[in-house]
Amino acid sequence: MAPPTGPRGGSNNRKPTARASRGGVAKHRAATRTDRDGDVSMGAPISSSNPPTGPSGRGTRGRGAARGAPTSGSRTSSRLAQNLKNYIGEGGSKHAKTTLKILGVKNSKAASNSDGGVKGLLQFIERKADKDKKIVLGRGVLDGDYVWVKANKDDVSSIMHLNGYQYAGAPITIEETTEPFPTGTKFSKDAADTRQKLLALLAKRYNTEQKLLDLSALGTDDILGNLGAVGSQSLAEKSFRAIIHVAGEQFKTAEEKRQGIHSVSLARNEISDIDQVFTLAYSLPHLRRLDLSNNRLATFSSIAKWKQEFRYLEELYLVGNPVTGVADYAVQITQWFPCLQILDGNIVRSPQEAAEALRAMTPQPLAQLPSNLRDGENNVASIFLRSFFQLYDHDRPALAAQFYDVESVASLSATPEPGRDVEWKPYMKYSRNIQKLGGSRNPAVVQRLFTGASLIAEMWKSLPATRHATLDQPELWIIDCHTFPHLADPSGHGFAMGLMINVHGQFEEADTTEELYGTRTFSRSFILGPSKPGAPHPYRVLSDQLTIHKWTPRAAGAAPVPVTTGAPAAPIAPVAPVVAAVPVIDDATRVQLIQELARRTGMNAQYSELCLSGTANWNFDLALQSFEEQRANLPPAAFTAPA
């Protein structure tokens, strides 16, 4: 509701009028503006001849009152607003909040301060959590051994980085919690009294059997009237947020609240814009039934802020609002609420249609396709990757000596998460993230491209120990491998074909310097090509690009990563070369290959040529394999029409 705004101040020259027998809240001022049912107007425009009452002090007293001078009414309104604010806390905020518990302040030197060290602790966290952005914490409460505080959800990762830090001579422990925030004695006497009155209001307006919170016609409520909570638009909206906040406090968990309140009525509150009661969407997002009847909602824009909110709303009532006369009213409102089945008492969807609409609106994860290893009959990619990650985990110098040479190039890219600088420290001094480090203007960017096996091995030596899953666990890997044509043959005779391998996965990590143990996701791209004569293996790594992603702390009780980067590994058996040098194919041979592929596959000549000249590079067997893999994706135009 634009919650009840209550009586409006009248003109000084206007004669007092009798109060309506059923109307609103009695005040010693000009007549209260009510509708025909006696409900206080919440959203009606205020004319210049009828200015609002409130803290400005204008138009609320006789002619002798000084302009702008504070009045007892304004002081009362300000006091009430502060009382409401005290326990709305972060309840009315549109930003997601997280509750944190901090242990250790009682053991610190600051414990003897008048506030138990709370203020100094919160200032310490705000100052230290993130040097790149300002962190603002809510009001801290010392309850038992813990300091409780609310923080923006986006700031939590930065704050958790301080876990274990020393504050005033004592280590602090920070944890997230879903437990109810401490209340009661932490409020001032006035705020506690206001809270009790709001609890009484909720008690008489909550229907246990129907799980209905009836907040209709709040302007006529005696409790709000005695509180003076409907004296202005601002106070009315603050009162509404306080009511919703106190209602939410009665449930220990979000699930209890979801099961405890199924329906809300905001009927007959003179609401002219949903913004006046927007907080309901954040406090009770799983409502099933909502009654907004007999308000002043006139356009779609006055409701649009709730578009896509209340995704589980099944019944909505807007009768008695001007918006119901707008063209396509039912169609538009039905589209905004995917589970809506009943609008103004009329069926607009079946339960099955509602379930389908909700699924269509819910983001779905992209399908994870299986790994694709197109490396011919020699299984070069599979053998290389098994060898590579085994050696990377156990003997990195041997890995560099076997698969890298003086022309091999490696780079590392790391973009740290906010507030987790320590977890990224080993990687940042080698990172070649051009956007992060300033592009070509930063000479360090060029220096961080490592060329040659010896430099690559030195860089690896400084990185944390790792443990990768085996390739026998395909659900933990995404691997794509494609032939890479037209590499220069190191023998100097023509061109050779190589392989491009893209790997996505995760590894366990142990940083013994910082005493950090966790799991990290990564992407790695290799280009393999034929080795020079005399090399340990018939192929080498020409390019190795490692990108480091998210880090997650190790679960309690998990086995640590063995630090064995210098341990010997099992010998790696040589395998066949990637490919031989690409032969020169004359036009006549190409025509024959196209005709044969067309005969075997049913494709027309154009698509057969595209298949042969692509990654298969005129290798007939690879072209045939490529066709089998992509057959389902080919358009009808790719095939020869039947005779």
mmCIF file of C-alpha atoms in Angstrom, residues 5 17 44 72 81 92 136 161-163 242 259 277 281 313 374 408 457 463 465 529 596 629:
data_model
loop_
_atom_site.group_PDB
_atom_site.id
_atom_site.type_symbol
_atom_site.label_atom_id
_atom_site.label_comp_id
_atom_site.label_asym_id
_atom_site.label_seq_id
_atom_site.Cartn_x
_atom_site.Cartn_y
_atom_site.Cartn_z
ATOM 1 C CA THR A 5 -0.966 8.371 4.530
ATOM 2 C CA THR A 17 -15.223 20.284 9.475
ATOM 3 C CA ALA A 44 -3.767 11.078 -3.693
ATOM 4 C CA SER A 72 5.486 19.011 18.659
ATOM 5 C CA ALA A 81 10.366 7.547 12.042
ATOM 6 C CA GLY A 92 13.675 -2.346 3.910
ATOM 7 C CA VAL A 136 29.911 -0.349 4.674
ATOM 8 C CA HIS A 161 39.288 -12.725 3.602
ATOM 9 C CA LEU A 162 39.963 -11.266 7.085
ATOM 10 C CA ASN A 163 39.162 -14.574 8.774
ATOM 11 C CA ALA A 242 8.379 -1.998 9.679
ATOM 12 C CA GLN A 259 5.077 -21.953 4.806
ATOM 13 C CA VAL A 277 4.935 -1.248 -1.070
ATOM 14 C CA ALA A 281 8.436 -8.556 -3.117
ATOM 15 C CA LEU A 313 1.891 -16.174 -7.362
ATOM 16 C CA ARG A 374 39.535 -35.664 -33.155
ATOM 17 C CA SER A 408 57.891 -23.435 -26.846
ATOM 18 C CA ALA A 457 60.126 -24.818 -15.767
ATOM 19 C CA LEU A 463 53.370 -22.204 -8.508
ATOM 20 C CA ALA A 465 51.454 -27.977 -5.847
ATOM 21 C CA GLY A 529 53.321 -29.989 -33.461
ATOM 22 C CA GLU A 596 34.225 -40.662 -53.370
ATOM 23 C CA GLU A 629 30.106 -36.542 -36.038
#
